[in-house]
mmCIF file of C-alpha atoms and ligand atoms in Angstrom:
data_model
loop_
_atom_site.group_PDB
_atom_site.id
_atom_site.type_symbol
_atom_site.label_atom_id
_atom_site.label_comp_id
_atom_site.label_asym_id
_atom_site.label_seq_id
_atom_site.Cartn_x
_atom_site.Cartn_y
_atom_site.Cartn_z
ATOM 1 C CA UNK G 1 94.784 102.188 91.429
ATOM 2 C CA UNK G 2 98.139 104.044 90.783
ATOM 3 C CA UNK G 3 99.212 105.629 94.152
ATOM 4 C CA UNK G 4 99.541 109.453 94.577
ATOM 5 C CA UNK G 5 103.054 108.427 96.170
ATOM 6 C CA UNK G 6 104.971 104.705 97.082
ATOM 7 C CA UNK G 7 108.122 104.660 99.638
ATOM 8 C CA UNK G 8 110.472 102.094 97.691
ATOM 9 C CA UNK G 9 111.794 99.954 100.531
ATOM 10 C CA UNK G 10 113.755 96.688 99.077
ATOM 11 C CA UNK G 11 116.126 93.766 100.467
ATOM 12 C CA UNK G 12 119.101 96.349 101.513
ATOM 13 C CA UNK G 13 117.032 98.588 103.322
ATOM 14 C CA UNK G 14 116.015 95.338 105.285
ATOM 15 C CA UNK G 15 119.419 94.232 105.947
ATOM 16 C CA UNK G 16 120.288 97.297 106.945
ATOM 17 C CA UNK G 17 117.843 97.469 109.910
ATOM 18 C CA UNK G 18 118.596 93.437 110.395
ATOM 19 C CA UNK G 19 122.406 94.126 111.141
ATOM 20 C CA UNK G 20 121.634 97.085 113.239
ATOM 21 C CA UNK G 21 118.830 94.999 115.338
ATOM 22 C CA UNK G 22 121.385 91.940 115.906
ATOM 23 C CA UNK G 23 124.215 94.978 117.177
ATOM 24 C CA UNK G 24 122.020 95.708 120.153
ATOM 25 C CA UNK G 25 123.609 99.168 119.469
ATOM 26 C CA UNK G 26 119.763 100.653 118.460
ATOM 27 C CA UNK G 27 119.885 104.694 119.742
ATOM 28 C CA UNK G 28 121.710 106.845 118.416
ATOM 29 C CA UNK G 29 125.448 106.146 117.033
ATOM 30 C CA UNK G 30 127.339 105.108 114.730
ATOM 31 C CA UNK G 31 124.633 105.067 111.739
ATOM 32 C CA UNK G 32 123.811 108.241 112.724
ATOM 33 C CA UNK G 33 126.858 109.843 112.471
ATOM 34 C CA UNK G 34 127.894 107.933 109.251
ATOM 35 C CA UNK G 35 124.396 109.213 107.894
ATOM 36 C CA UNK G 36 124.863 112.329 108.452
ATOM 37 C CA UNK G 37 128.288 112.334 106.897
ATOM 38 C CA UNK G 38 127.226 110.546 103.999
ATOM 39 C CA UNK G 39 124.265 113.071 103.247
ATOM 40 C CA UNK G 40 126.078 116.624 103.714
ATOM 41 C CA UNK G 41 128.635 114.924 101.432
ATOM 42 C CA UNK G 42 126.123 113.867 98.686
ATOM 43 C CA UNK G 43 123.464 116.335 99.077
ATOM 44 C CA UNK G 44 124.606 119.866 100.381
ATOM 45 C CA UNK G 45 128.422 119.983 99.049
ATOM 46 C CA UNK G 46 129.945 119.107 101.990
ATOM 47 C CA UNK G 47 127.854 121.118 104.493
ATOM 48 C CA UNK G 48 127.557 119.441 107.870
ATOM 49 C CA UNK G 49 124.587 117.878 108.826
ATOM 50 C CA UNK G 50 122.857 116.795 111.887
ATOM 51 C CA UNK G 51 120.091 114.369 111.820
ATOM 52 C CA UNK G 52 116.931 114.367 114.485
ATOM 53 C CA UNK G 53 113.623 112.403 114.121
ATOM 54 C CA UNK G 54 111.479 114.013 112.100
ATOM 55 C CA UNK G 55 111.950 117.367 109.231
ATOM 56 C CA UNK G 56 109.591 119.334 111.532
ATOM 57 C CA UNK G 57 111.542 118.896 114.818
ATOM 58 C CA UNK G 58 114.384 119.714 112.309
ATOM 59 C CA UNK G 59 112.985 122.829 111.463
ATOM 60 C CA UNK G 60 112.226 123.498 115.688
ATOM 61 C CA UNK G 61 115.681 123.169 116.238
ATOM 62 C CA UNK G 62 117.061 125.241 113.896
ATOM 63 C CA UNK G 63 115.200 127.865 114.669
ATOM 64 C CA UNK G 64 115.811 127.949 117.973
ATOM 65 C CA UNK G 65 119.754 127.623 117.457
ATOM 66 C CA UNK G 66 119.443 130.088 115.103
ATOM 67 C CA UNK G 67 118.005 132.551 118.230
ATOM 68 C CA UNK G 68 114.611 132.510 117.271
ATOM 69 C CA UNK G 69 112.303 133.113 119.994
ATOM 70 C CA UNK G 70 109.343 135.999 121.390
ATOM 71 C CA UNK G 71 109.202 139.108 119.872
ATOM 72 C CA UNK G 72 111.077 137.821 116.516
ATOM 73 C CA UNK G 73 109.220 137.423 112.881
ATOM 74 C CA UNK G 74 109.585 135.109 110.594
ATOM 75 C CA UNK G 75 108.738 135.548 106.788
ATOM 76 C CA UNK G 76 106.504 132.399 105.766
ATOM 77 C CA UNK G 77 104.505 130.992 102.790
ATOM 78 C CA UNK G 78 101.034 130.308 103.531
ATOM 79 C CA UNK G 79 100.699 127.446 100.893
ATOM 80 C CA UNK G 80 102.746 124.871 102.807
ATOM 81 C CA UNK G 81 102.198 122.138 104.980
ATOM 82 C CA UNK G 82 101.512 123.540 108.473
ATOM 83 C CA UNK G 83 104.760 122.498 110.011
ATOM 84 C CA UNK G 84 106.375 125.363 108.363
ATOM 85 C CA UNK G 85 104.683 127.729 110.528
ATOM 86 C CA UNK G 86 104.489 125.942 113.209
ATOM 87 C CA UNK G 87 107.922 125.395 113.796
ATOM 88 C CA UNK G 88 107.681 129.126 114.134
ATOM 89 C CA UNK G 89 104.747 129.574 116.445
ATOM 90 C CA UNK G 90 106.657 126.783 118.238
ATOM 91 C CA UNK G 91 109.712 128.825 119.423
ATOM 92 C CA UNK G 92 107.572 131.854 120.589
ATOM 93 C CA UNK G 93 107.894 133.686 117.236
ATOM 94 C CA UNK G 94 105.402 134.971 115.028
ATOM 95 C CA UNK G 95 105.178 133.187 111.282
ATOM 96 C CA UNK G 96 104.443 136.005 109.020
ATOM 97 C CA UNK G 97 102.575 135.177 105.890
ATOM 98 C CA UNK G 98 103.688 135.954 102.458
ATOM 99 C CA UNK G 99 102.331 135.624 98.910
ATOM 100 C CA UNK G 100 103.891 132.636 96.593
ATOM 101 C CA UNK G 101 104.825 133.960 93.241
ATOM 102 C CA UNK G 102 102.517 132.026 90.735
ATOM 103 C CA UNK G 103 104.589 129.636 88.393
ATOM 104 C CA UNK G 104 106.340 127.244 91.232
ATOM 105 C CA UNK G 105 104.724 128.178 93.796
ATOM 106 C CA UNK G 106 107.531 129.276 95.850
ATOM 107 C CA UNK G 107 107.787 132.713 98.410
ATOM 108 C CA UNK G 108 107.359 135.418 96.197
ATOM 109 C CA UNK G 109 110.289 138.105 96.738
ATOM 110 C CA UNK G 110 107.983 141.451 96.373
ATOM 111 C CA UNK G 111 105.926 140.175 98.897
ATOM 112 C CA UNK G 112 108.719 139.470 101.120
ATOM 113 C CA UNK G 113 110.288 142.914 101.281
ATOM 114 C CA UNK G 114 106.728 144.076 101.738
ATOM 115 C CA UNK G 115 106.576 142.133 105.044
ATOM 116 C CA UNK G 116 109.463 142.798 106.335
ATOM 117 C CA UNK G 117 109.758 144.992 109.716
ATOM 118 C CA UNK G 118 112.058 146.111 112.057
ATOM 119 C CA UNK G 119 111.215 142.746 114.180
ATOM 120 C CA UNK G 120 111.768 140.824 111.372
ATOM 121 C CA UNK G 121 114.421 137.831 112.391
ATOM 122 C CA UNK G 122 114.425 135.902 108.926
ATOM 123 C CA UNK G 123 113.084 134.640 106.028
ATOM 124 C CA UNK G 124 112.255 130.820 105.608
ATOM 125 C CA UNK G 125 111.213 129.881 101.940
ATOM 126 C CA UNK G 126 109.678 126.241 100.868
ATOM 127 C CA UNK G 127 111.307 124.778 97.906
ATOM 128 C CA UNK G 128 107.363 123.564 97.261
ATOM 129 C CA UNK G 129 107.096 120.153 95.353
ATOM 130 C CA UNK G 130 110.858 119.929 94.939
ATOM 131 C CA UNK G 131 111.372 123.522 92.812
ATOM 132 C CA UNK G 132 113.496 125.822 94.588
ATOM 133 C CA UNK G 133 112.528 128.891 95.625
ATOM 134 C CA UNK G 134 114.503 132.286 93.920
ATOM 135 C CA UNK G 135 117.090 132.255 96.335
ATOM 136 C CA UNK G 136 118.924 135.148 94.101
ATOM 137 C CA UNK G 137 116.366 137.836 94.795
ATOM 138 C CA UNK G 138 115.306 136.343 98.747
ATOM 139 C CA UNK G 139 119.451 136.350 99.777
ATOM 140 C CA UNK G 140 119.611 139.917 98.275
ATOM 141 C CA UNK G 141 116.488 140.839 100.206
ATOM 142 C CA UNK G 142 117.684 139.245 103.340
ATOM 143 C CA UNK G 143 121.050 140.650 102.822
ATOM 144 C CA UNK G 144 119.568 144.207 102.080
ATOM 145 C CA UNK G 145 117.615 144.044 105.099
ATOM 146 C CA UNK G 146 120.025 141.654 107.877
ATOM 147 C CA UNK G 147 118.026 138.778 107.710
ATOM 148 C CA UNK G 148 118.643 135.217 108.375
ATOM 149 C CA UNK G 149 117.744 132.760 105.918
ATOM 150 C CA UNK G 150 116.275 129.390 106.550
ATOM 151 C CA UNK G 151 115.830 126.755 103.699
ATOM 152 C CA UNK G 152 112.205 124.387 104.235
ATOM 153 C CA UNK G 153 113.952 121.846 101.795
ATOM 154 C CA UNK G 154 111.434 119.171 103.044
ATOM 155 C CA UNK G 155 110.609 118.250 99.223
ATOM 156 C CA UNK G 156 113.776 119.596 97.643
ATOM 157 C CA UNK G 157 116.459 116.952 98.300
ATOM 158 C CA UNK G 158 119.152 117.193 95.689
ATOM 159 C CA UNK G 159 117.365 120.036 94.047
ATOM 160 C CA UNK G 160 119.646 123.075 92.832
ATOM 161 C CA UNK G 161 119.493 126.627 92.455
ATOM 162 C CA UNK G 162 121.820 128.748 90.141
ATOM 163 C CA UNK G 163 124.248 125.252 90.568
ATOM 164 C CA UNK G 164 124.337 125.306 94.592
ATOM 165 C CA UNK G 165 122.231 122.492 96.250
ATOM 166 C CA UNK G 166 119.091 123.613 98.525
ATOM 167 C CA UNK G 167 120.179 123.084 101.740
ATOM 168 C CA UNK G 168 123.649 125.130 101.235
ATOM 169 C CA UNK G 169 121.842 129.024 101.417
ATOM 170 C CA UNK G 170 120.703 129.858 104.744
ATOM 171 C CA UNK G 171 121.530 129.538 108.471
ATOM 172 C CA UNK G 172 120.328 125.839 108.421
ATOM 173 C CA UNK G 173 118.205 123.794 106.032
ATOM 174 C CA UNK G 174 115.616 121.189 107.127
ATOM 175 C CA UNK G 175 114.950 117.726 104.701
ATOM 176 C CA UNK G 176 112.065 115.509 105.727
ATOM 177 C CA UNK G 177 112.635 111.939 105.653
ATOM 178 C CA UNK G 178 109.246 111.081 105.833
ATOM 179 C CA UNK G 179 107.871 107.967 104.013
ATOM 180 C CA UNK G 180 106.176 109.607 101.078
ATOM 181 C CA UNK G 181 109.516 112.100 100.495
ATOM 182 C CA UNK G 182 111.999 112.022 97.719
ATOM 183 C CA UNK G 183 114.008 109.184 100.101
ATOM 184 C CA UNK G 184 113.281 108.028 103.635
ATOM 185 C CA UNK G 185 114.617 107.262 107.040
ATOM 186 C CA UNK G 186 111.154 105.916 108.038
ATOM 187 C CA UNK G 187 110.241 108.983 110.051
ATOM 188 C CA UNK G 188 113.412 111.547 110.004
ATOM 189 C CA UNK G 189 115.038 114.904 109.303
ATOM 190 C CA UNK G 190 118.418 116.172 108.253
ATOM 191 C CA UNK G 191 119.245 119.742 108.858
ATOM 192 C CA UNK G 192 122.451 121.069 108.086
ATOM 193 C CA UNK G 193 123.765 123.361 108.962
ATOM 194 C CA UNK G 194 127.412 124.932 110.435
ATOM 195 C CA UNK G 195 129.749 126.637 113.295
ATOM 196 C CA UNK G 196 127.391 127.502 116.342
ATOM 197 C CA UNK G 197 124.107 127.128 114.910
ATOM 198 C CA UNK G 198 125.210 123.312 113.902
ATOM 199 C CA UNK G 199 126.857 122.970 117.522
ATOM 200 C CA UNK G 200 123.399 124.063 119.422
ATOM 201 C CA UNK G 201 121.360 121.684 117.205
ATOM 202 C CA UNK G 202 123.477 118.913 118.137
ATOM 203 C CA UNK G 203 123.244 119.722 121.362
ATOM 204 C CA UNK G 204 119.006 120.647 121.308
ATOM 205 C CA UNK G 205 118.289 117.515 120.027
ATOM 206 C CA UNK G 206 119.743 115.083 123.345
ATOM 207 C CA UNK G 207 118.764 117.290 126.132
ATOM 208 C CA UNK G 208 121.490 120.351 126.189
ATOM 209 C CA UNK G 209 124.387 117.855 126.681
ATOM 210 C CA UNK G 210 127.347 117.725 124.699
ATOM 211 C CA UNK G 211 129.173 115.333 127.884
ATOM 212 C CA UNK G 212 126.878 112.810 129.571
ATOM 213 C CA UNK G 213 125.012 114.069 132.655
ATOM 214 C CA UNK G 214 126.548 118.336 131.821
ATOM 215 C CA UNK G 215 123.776 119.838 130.365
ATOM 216 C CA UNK G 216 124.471 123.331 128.435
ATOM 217 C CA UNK G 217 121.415 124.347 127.599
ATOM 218 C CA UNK G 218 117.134 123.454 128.161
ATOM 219 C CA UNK G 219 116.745 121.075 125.424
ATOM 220 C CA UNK G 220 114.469 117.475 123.464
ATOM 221 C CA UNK G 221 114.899 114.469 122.771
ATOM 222 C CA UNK G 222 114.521 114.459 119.298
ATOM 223 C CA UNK G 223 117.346 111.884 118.409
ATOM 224 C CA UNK G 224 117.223 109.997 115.316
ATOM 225 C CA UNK G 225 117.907 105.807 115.860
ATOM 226 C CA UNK G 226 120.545 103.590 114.022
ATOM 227 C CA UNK G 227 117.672 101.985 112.988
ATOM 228 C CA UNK G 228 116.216 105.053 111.168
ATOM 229 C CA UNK G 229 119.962 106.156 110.047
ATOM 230 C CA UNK G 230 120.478 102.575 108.854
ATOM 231 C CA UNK G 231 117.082 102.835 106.125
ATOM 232 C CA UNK G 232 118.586 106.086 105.471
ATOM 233 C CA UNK G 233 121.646 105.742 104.421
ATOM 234 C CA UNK G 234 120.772 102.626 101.490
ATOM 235 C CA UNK G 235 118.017 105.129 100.083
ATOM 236 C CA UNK G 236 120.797 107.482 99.664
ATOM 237 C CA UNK G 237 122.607 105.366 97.429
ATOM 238 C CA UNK G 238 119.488 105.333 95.395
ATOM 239 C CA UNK G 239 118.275 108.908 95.793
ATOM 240 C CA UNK G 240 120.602 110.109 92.177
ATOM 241 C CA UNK G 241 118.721 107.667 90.311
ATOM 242 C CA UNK G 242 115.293 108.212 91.500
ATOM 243 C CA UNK G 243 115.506 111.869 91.109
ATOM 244 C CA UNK G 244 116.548 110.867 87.299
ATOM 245 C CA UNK G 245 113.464 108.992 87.325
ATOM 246 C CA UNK G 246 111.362 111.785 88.464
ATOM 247 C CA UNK G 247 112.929 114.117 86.051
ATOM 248 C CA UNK G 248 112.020 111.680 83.349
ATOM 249 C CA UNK G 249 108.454 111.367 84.029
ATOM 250 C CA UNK G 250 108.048 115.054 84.676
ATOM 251 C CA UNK G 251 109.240 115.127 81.138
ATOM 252 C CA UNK G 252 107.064 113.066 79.755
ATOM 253 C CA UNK G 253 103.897 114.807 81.203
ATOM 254 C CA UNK G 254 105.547 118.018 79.933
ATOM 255 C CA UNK G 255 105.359 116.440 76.507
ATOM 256 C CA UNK G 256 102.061 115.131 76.395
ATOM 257 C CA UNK G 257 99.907 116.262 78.894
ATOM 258 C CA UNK G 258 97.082 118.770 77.356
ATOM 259 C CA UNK G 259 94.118 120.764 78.544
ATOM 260 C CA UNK G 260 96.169 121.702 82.023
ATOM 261 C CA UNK G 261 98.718 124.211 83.204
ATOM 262 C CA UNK G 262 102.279 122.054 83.329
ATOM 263 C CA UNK G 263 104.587 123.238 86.119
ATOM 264 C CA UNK G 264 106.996 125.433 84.512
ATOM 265 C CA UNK G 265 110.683 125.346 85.529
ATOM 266 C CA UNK G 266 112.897 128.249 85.954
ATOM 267 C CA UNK G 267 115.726 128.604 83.890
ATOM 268 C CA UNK G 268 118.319 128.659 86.970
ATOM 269 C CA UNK G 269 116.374 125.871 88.779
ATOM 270 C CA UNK G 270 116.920 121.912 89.098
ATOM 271 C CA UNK G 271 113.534 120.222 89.955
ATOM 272 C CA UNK G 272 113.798 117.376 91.523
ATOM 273 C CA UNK G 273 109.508 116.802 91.516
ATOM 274 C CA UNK G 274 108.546 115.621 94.636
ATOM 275 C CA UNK G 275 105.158 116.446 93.406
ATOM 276 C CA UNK G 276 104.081 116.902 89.685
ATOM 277 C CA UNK G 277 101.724 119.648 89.841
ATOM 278 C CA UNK G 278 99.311 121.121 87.271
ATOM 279 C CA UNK G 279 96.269 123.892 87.515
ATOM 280 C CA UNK G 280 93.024 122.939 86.801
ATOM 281 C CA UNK G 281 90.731 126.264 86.156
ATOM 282 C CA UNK G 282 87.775 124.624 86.368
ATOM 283 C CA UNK G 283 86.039 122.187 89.254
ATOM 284 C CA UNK G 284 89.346 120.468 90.481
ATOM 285 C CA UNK G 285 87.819 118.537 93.108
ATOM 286 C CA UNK G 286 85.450 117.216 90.555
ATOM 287 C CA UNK G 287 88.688 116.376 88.167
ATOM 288 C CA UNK G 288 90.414 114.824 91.180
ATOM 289 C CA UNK G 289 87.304 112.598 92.293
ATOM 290 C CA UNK G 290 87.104 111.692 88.389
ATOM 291 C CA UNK G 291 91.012 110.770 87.738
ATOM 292 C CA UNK G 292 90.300 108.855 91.031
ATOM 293 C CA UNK G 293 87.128 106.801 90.923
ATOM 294 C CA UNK G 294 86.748 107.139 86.572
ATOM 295 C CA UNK G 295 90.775 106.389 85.861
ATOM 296 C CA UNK G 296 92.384 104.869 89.165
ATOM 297 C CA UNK G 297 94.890 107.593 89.431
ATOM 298 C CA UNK G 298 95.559 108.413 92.681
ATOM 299 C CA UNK G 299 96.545 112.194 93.168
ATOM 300 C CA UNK G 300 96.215 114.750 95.951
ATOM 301 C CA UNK G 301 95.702 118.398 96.451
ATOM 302 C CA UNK G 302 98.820 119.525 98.332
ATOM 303 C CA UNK G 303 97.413 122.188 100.065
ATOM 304 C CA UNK G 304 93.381 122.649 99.751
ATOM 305 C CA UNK G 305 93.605 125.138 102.999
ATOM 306 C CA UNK G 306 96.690 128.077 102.993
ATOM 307 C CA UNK G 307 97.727 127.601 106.557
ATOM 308 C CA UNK G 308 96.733 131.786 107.715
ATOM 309 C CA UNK G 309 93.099 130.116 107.512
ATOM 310 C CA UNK G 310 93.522 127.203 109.379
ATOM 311 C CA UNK G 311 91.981 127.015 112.868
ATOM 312 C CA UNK G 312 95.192 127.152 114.605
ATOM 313 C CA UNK G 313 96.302 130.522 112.841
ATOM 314 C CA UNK G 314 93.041 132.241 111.717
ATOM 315 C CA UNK G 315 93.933 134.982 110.451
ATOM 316 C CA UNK G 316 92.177 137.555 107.809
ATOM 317 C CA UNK G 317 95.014 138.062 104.738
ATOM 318 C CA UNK G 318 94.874 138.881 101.273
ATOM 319 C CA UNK G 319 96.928 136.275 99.746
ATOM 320 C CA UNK G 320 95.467 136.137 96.215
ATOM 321 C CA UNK G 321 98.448 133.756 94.422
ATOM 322 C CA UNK G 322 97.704 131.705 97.553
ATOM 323 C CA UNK G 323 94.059 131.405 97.226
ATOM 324 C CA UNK G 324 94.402 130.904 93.889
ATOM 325 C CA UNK G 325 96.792 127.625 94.321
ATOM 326 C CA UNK G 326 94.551 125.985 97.189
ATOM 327 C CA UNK G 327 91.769 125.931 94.478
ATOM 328 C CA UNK G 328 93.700 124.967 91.223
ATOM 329 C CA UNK G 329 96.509 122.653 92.580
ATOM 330 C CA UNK G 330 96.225 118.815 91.766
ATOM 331 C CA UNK G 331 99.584 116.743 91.890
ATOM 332 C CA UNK G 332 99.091 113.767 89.602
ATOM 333 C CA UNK G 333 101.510 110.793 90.880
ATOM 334 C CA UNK G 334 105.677 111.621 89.280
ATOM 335 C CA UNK G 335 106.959 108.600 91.959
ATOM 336 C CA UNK G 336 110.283 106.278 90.435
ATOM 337 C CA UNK G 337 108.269 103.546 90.469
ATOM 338 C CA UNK G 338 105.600 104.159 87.828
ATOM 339 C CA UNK G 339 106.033 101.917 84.813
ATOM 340 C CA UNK G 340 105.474 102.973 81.171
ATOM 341 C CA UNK G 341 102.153 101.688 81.070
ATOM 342 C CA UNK G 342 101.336 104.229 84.287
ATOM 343 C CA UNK G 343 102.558 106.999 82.644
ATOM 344 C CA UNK G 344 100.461 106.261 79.608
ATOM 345 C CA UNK G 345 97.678 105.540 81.934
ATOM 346 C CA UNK G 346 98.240 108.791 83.650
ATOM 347 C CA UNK G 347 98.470 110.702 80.602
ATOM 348 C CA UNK G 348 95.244 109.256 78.608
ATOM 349 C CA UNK G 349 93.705 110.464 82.427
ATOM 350 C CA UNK G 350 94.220 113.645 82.690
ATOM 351 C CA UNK G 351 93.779 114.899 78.894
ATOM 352 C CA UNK G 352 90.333 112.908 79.637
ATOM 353 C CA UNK G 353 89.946 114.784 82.290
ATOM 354 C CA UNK G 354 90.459 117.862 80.845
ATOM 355 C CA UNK G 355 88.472 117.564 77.950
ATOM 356 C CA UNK G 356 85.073 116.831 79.675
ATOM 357 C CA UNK G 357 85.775 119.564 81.762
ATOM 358 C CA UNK G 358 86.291 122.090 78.853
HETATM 359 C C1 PLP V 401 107.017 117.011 105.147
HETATM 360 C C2 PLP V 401 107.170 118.474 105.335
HETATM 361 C C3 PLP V 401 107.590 119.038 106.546
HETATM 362 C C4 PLP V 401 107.734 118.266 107.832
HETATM 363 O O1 PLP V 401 108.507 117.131 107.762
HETATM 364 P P1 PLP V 401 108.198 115.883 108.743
HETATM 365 O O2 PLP V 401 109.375 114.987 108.504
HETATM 366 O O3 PLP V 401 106.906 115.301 108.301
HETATM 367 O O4 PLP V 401 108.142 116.417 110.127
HETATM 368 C C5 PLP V 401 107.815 120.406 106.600
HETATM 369 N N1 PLP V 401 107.629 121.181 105.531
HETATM 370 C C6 PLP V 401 107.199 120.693 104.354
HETATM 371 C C7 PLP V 401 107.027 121.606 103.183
HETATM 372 C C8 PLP V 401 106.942 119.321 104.216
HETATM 373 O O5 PLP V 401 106.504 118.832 103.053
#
């Protein structure tokens, strides 16, 4: 079977966490700081960045040091993993959910300004399956109406919009370091971020204090480890060539893949593919089960229920791009480690695929 997804974790990543074990010096420290140095440098243009433990405490903490809280709205996607909303819901808010636009997927701008109202705090756009979001059109919006911007660049690191990384637009932006992500810490999340907002997230994440034993403000414990920073910072060396990779194999699905809606790319966008996603019109469950149990190709339907429908939201929306995507999506595996012989074998798959369902 050819896995959906595959964290690459090799001899440096365990030496890494073997020097940091023998330190004794295992909370959070020096890694951590030289982590999040090494990542604002390499992935947001300099941007500082503060690291916590996972993408969706992150997102938690930006929101609330962005002044986030009861009463506020919050411009969401519905087709997302939950923990975009609920880092919302979280802080007392209210996630407000928009329609994506329906070639990447991403927060479509018309439906934006359509939800905005006067309680409306900010805007946070997903840069879904590594394709940024049109972060022209949403900063004029949010600009237009005095909104805050926050980036959900969980499955965007190192991709680009216009030439300026995702991660360097709004008040903060959250990555996810989670195994099956573009690079990982293991469990993780970078948000960066500046000035006071960057200043309260520091000081969120280790209880309100800045100096031992003062605490500022009410805040978590949601500190990353040295071990955690240590894994991070050798699969940032490696994150330039593995987006490459992606790119690569994205291309060669582009180029041979038939029978299925490709993911286009807009013109002013760099994808970096955390997922390679298609449409399949017809019964994509059935497709999926065949690529599966037919083919061995893993692949997964990223996200078969828009998250206004789930049980913890429930709510009644017309969402019609978003409905749409829950039923057509199937991500077909785009990971650095597939061989030519995958790719082949993915590619013989689908068009397979394709044609007995036509
Ligand atoms: C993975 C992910 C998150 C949450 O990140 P964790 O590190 O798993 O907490 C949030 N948003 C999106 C779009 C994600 O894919």
């Amino acid at each position: 079977m050819i896995p959906a997804a595959r964290p690459i974790i090799g001899d440096e990543e365990r030496a890494a966490v073997d020097r940091v074990l023998a330190s004794g010096a295992l909370a959070q420290g020096t890694e951590v700081a030289a982590f999040e140095q090494e990542f604002g440098e390499q992935v947001v243009g300099g941007r500082h960045c503060v690291a916590v433990n996972s993408g969706t405490s992150g997102q938690h903490l930006g929101l609330l040091a962005a002044g986030v809280g009861p009463g506020d709205e919050v411009i969401v996607p519905s087709f997302t993993f939950a923990a975009t909303a609920n880092s919302v819901a979280l802080t007392g808010a209210t996630p407000v959910f928009a329609d994506i636009e329906p070639q990447h997927f991403c927060l479509d701008p018309a439906a934006v300004e359509a939800a905005v109202t006067p309680r409306t705090k900010g805007v946070m756009p997903v840069h879904l399956y590594g394709h940024p979001a049109d972060m022209t059109r949403l900063g004029a919006i949010a600009e237009q109406h005095g909104l805050q911007v926050y980036e959900d660049a969980a499955q965007a690191h190192a991709a680009a919009w216009d030439g300026a990384p995702v991660g360097s637009f709004g008040t903060f932006a959250m990555f996810s370091l989670y195994p099956t992500k573009n690079m990982t810490s293991g469990e993780g999340g970078m948000v960066s971020c500046e000035g006071d907002v960057e200043r309260r997230v520091r000081l969120l994440r280790n209880q309100g204090m800045d100096k031992q034993y003062e605490n500022e403000l009410v805040g978590l414990n949601n500190r990353m480890t040295n071990i955690h920073a240590a894994i991070g910072r050798v699969q940032l060396t490696k994150l330039a060539g593995w987006t490459a990779q992606r790119q690569a194999n994205a291309a060669f699905f582009d180029a041979h893949l038939e029978g299925v809606t490709t993911p286009p790319v807009a013109p002013q966008a760099t994808h970096v593919y955390h997922q390679y996603t298609i449409r399949v019109e017809g019964d994509r469950d059935r497709f999926a089960t065949a690529l599966r149990e037919e083919h061995g190709v893993g692949c997964g339907v990223y996200y078969p229920i828009p998250n206004h429908r789930l049980p913890s939201f429930a709510l009644d929306l017309d969402l019609p791009e978003t409905e749409r995507a829950a039923r057509e999506v199937l991500s077909i595996p785009v990971h650095p480690s597939l061989t030519q012989a995958d790719l082949e074998t993915i590619v013989t798959a689908v068009n397979a695929c394709a044609k007995a369902g036509a």
